[in-house]
Amino acid sequence: MEKTYNPSAIEQKNYQNWEEKGYFKPHGDTSKESFCVMIPPPNVTGSLHMGHAFQDTIMDTIIRYQRMQGKNTLWQMGTDHAGIATQMVVERKLFAETGQTRKELGRETFIEKIWDWKKESGNTICKQMRRLGTSVDWDRERFTMDDGLSAAVKKVFVDLYNDDLIYRGKRLVNWDPKLHTAISDLEVESKDVKGFMWHFRYPLADGALTADGKDHIVVATTRPETMLGDTGVAVNPEDPRYQDLIGKNIVLPFTNRLIPILGDDHADMEKGTGCVKITPAHDFNDYEVGKRNNLPMINVLTFEACIRDEAEVFNSMGEKSDDYSTELPKQFQGLTREDARKLVVSELDALGLLDEIKPHDLTVPYGDRGGVVIEPMLTDQWYVRVAPLAKTATEAVANGDIKFVPQQYENLYNAWMSDVNDWCISRQLWWGHRIPAWYDESGKVYVAHTEAEVRTEHNLDDSVKLTQDDDVLDTWFSSGLWTFSTLGWPEKTMDLKTFHSTDVLVTGFDIIFFWVARMIMMTMHFMKNEDGTPQVPFKTIYMTGLIRDENGEKMSKSKGNVLDPLDMIDGIDLESLVTKRCGNMMQPKMAKKIEKQTRKAFPNGIEAHGTDALRFTLAAMASTGRDIHWDMNRLEGYRNFCNKLWNASRYVLMSSEETPCGFGDDAGNEMQLSLADRWIQGQMQTTIKEFRHALDTYRFDLAANILYQFTWDQFCGWYLELTKPILFKGSEAEQRGTRHTLLNVLETLLRLAHPIMPFMTEEIWQRVKGVTGLGGESIMIEPFPEFDAKLVDEKAVEDLEWVKQIIMAIRNIRGEMDISPKIPLNLLVKNASDDDQRRFTENQAFLSALTKLESVTIVAEGETTPVSATALVGELELLIPMAGLIDVDAELTRLSKQLEKAQKELGKISGKLSNERFVSNAPEAVITKERGKQAELQTTCDKLSEQIETIKAL
RNA sequence: GGGCGAUUAGCUCAGUUGGGAGAGCACCGCCCUUACAAGGCGGGGGUCACUGGUUCAAGCCCAGUAUCGCCCA
């Protein structure tokens, strides 16, 4: 074995081997329990970031753990077409390369371009995942736009339409004026901004006057430009100031449109002037007010959010209407909403109708993709009626069929579910599932899987011209079907029967509404058990936190602080990293800042750490319910851990190669286990138990710590050192026993660690197999270790803990007295019990090897002893004669420090025990324990004081 | 405004029926000892955000305050 762990030499070859051998596939034995995890499909044209690496690590750990327990295990791989994101990327690429827009290219050609790009970039993710060691079944890889999933999408749409759960309607939607598409309310991000509240005077019609004799009322608005579409003014029906005006009219400036004053609770008497202008076509609240009061709706904006040349007038049902003129004042036509706002304000001012302008804090909706202000827009869109679906989905969580880990996310889920809007699923994009709806020339809509089906079902011959809806479905519509569409639905496949419901979903809390909730709703509506009860998509949802950068900032391309998991694995030099981060910037001026930041954070670039170290770090940091601050130091620490395990294995293999180890031909020969052998076996078992519990409860951080602690502190720190005296000086039977144990424990440890660190455990396991001659093709299909109580030897644990204490006490003297490890020591012991004496006799070899003792002499009570440095183990006194070398001051300091510590602790405990209420209330066991501690500490203090006196007397 | 979460060592974080404050990294001292200097041995370091309450006993339970973060309106 190489002296230093070198991940690059072992990772890829092992992965290739696993994949070739088909270990990632379900073994297909359906008599065994099945286990399935669905990958949250990453964007096919994207690349994986640290968040993906994190989730993939968790999923792979879960999957490997279950697979090793013999289950018929499937980790389903696949990618998402990511409608708007992908379309934007390809559009930008097209423009950069050819200067063409997608419209110039035409729909069909443009979609071909996207498919080309998908082919080209789709491999990026697969390559990354292979490097991460993910054991997904590659042969089953799916794509949300492949034929099977497209068929599922069509069927779901048609069925929901027929069940009246999908409808089409003219509604106010969130419109992205940059991307020219509707988006769902989830895709809108509200931001707080400082703006203004404008107060306008609206003249009353027909000479009406207000209660205080004015010929106008004052309305307040944050969006002056929308006044061109006003169709009413609302006042509170209880408001004494305006009550009398209800039913009267206003002459709207510029258009001279006559609009009514109406009473509606939406108008808040306390807020602003108490009068609210109502623009049903451009504001969600006003839309509701308009509907309640049968107000016409006037759309004054184009899809680019500019003032139209001619308005569109609808009645409150959304039908074309001639209630008002469509005329719009010339000076506003074609202006952007921003310019229109300025002009409206200045012209109203000129007319003497601007009452005042007040600074105002408001929240403004932005599109999460395009980044521009969203415009509420009156358009025809398709919607899913969510409420009936949400009911079942809510119950599944309430009754425990679906569990969130951590549980607190249930609240979030419930809160959203109980107050959910209908889901706008149509998008004015080209990339996505085309809506299976056709229109005849009169605009009548027909929904079916194909045009042919429409014609058959409705007896329409070829003379009737049908046009398919231009729009596509929201990406989340198809990913909402992910758990069952990937398993072959709508066909009744064996896979569905075997793997659905799936077991665990691992995903980020940020897509709990976008994806998780919708997946639950869709799945429970379409997937039924034989008795008709709904199937849940998954039984457990493990929610991960976000991975943030070293400063706790969210990682994003625009901030330039993203990390590529492959750079953690392979390393990258500073210049390449800077280029990578600053290239392709949307805002080139950010590049300088990002470069500076990067050079500061990674002055020497990034070293290679290997996949196992990366995975171990991610697992170790995966505490539930909180975000992760990425920390390169942790990664480095765990890389060192990998090296530690590597070298421990190297030691085990070097000590046992071509020597009798009790395996193969040598099995059955006399084998004697040392105290250390028996001890480590027990420790291994305890570790197995704890580790399994951690994995079973999704505590990957605890699992990683348990593994780390056992490997480094117990196995390497104590056990390997304790094997040395035996391997160097023990009898043949003892050596065989120790080698056997070394190999056994290492082999078990490797299997235990495999789910988290697959590569090095396989590499080493294959070599261990070479020595033991035991069978098995690959560690990844070996059984996962199980706890065996018979292997825990309590007496061995007690004896070895004693040995450790003696060793630590002597090391403490060496360390603090600055005695070179080269100088052999002679140990005198006083006050030794029978057990102590036995232990000294039995463990001489261990003691002298680990502390370089030359001799141990039991001193009788009362016998005089030479000047010594001393230590206590319980009541046992250890003396190291210092024969003229003693540094009196150093020894006094050392003992005083210990005495002070002991006295402090003793004071605390004595205080407790002298408290009568403690003694009368605390459980017996606690009191006994405290009394024991008190006695022990008392002895310690007495002995230390004695020793201090002795030293002082010199 | 409503809801959720966080606050523990210099940093990143554990602490699961309330009963001896922990880990990794960083720090200080010694050591290239035949698995590993990506190491070994020894050591220092915390008013568990704050206030009050429950309890014999609170990092943990309850109430409130502060700061930070996220979600919703």
PDB file of N, CA and C in Angstrom, chain A residues 679-692 710 745 748 752 785-793:
ATOM      1  N   TRP A 679     -11.099  -6.469  24.154  1.00  0.00           N
ATOM      2  CA  TRP A 679     -11.649  -5.128  24.379  1.00  0.00           C
ATOM      3  C   TRP A 679     -12.120  -4.496  23.060  1.00  0.00           C
ATOM      4  N   ILE A 680     -11.276  -4.528  22.040  1.00  0.00           N
ATOM      5  CA  ILE A 680     -11.625  -3.832  20.794  1.00  0.00           C
ATOM      6  C   ILE A 680     -12.832  -4.489  20.124  1.00  0.00           C
ATOM      7  N   GLN A 681     -12.929  -5.800  20.265  1.00  0.00           N
ATOM      8  CA  GLN A 681     -14.110  -6.475  19.709  1.00  0.00           C
ATOM      9  C   GLN A 681     -15.390  -5.916  20.312  1.00  0.00           C
ATOM     10  N   GLY A 682     -15.345  -5.756  21.619  1.00  0.00           N
ATOM     11  CA  GLY A 682     -16.521  -5.208  22.307  1.00  0.00           C
ATOM     12  C   GLY A 682     -16.804  -3.781  21.875  1.00  0.00           C
ATOM     13  N   GLN A 683     -15.737  -2.982  21.791  1.00  0.00           N
ATOM     14  CA  GLN A 683     -15.903  -1.589  21.375  1.00  0.00           C
ATOM     15  C   GLN A 683     -16.492  -1.512  19.971  1.00  0.00           C
ATOM     16  N   MET A 684     -16.036  -2.435  19.118  1.00  0.00           N
ATOM     17  CA  MET A 684     -16.549  -2.487  17.748  1.00  0.00           C
ATOM     18  C   MET A 684     -18.061  -2.721  17.764  1.00  0.00           C
ATOM     19  N   GLN A 685     -18.487  -3.640  18.613  1.00  0.00           N
ATOM     20  CA  GLN A 685     -19.916  -3.958  18.677  1.00  0.00           C
ATOM     21  C   GLN A 685     -20.734  -2.763  19.145  1.00  0.00           C
ATOM     22  N   THR A 686     -20.247  -2.105  20.187  1.00  0.00           N
ATOM     23  CA  THR A 686     -20.954  -0.924  20.683  1.00  0.00           C
ATOM     24  C   THR A 686     -21.054   0.125  19.580  1.00  0.00           C
ATOM     25  N   THR A 687     -19.964   0.257  18.847  1.00  0.00           N
ATOM     26  CA  THR A 687     -19.948   1.240  17.759  1.00  0.00           C
ATOM     27  C   THR A 687     -20.976   0.886  16.692  1.00  0.00           C
ATOM     28  N   ILE A 688     -21.062  -0.387  16.358  1.00  0.00           N
ATOM     29  CA  ILE A 688     -22.043  -0.829  15.359  1.00  0.00           C
ATOM     30  C   ILE A 688     -23.446  -0.442  15.796  1.00  0.00           C
ATOM     31  N   LYS A 689     -23.720  -0.717  17.056  1.00  0.00           N
ATOM     32  CA  LYS A 689     -25.050  -0.437  17.577  1.00  0.00           C
ATOM     33  C   LYS A 689     -25.373   1.056  17.477  1.00  0.00           C
ATOM     34  N   GLU A 690     -24.435   1.867  17.917  1.00  0.00           N
ATOM     35  CA  GLU A 690     -24.664   3.310  17.902  1.00  0.00           C
ATOM     36  C   GLU A 690     -24.751   3.852  16.478  1.00  0.00           C
ATOM     37  N   PHE A 691     -23.888   3.333  15.626  1.00  0.00           N
ATOM     38  CA  PHE A 691     -23.843   3.815  14.251  1.00  0.00           C
ATOM     39  C   PHE A 691     -25.156   3.509  13.536  1.00  0.00           C
ATOM     40  N   ARG A 692     -25.632   2.292  13.717  1.00  0.00           N
ATOM     41  CA  ARG A 692     -26.894   1.912  13.065  1.00  0.00           C
ATOM     42  C   ARG A 692     -28.036   2.772  13.562  1.00  0.00           C
ATOM     43  N   PHE A 710     -14.427   6.124  16.919  1.00  0.00           N
ATOM     44  CA  PHE A 710     -13.980   4.740  17.069  1.00  0.00           C
ATOM     45  C   PHE A 710     -12.676   4.518  16.307  1.00  0.00           C
ATOM     46  N   VAL A 745     -11.635  -6.929  12.897  1.00  0.00           N
ATOM     47  CA  VAL A 745     -12.174  -5.623  13.274  1.00  0.00           C
ATOM     48  C   VAL A 745     -12.058  -4.657  12.104  1.00  0.00           C
ATOM     49  N   THR A 748     -14.748  -5.435   9.561  1.00  0.00           N
ATOM     50  CA  THR A 748     -16.057  -4.981  10.030  1.00  0.00           C
ATOM     51  C   THR A 748     -16.167  -3.464   9.927  1.00  0.00           C
ATOM     52  N   LEU A 752     -18.802  -1.113   7.920  1.00  0.00           N
ATOM     53  CA  LEU A 752     -19.585  -0.112   8.633  1.00  0.00           C
ATOM     54  C   LEU A 752     -19.446   1.259   7.955  1.00  0.00           C
ATOM     55  N   PRO A 785     -22.726  -4.725   9.037  1.00  0.00           N
ATOM     56  CA  PRO A 785     -22.479  -5.291  10.366  1.00  0.00           C
ATOM     57  C   PRO A 785     -23.690  -5.213  11.281  1.00  0.00           C
ATOM     58  N   GLU A 786     -23.879  -6.271  12.057  1.00  0.00           N
ATOM     59  CA  GLU A 786     -24.962  -6.280  13.034  1.00  0.00           C
ATOM     60  C   GLU A 786     -24.382  -6.430  14.435  1.00  0.00           C
ATOM     61  N   PHE A 787     -25.043  -5.808  15.379  1.00  0.00           N
ATOM     62  CA  PHE A 787     -24.601  -5.855  16.772  1.00  0.00           C
ATOM     63  C   PHE A 787     -24.698  -7.275  17.317  1.00  0.00           C
ATOM     64  N   ASP A 788     -23.626  -7.715  17.988  1.00  0.00           N
ATOM     65  CA  ASP A 788     -23.623  -9.043  18.595  1.00  0.00           C
ATOM     66  C   ASP A 788     -23.180  -8.902  20.051  1.00  0.00           C
ATOM     67  N   ALA A 789     -24.132  -9.028  20.962  1.00  0.00           N
ATOM     68  CA  ALA A 789     -23.855  -8.794  22.384  1.00  0.00           C
ATOM     69  C   ALA A 789     -22.824  -9.780  22.928  1.00  0.00           C
ATOM     70  N   LYS A 790     -22.761 -10.946  22.315  1.00  0.00           N
ATOM     71  CA  LYS A 790     -21.828 -11.965  22.829  1.00  0.00           C
ATOM     72  C   LYS A 790     -20.370 -11.512  22.722  1.00  0.00           C
ATOM     73  N   LEU A 791     -20.115 -10.589  21.820  1.00  0.00           N
ATOM     74  CA  LEU A 791     -18.733 -10.159  21.618  1.00  0.00           C
ATOM     75  C   LEU A 791     -18.322  -9.019  22.546  1.00  0.00           C
ATOM     76  N   VAL A 792     -19.254  -8.592  23.408  1.00  0.00           N
ATOM     77  CA  VAL A 792     -18.903  -7.536  24.356  1.00  0.00           C
ATOM     78  C   VAL A 792     -18.493  -8.182  25.675  1.00  0.00           C
ATOM     79  N   ASP A 793     -17.223  -8.044  26.032  1.00  0.00           N
ATOM     80  CA  ASP A 793     -16.656  -8.655  27.231  1.00  0.00           C
ATOM     81  C   ASP A 793     -16.465  -7.558  28.280  1.00  0.00           C
TER      82      ASP A 793
END
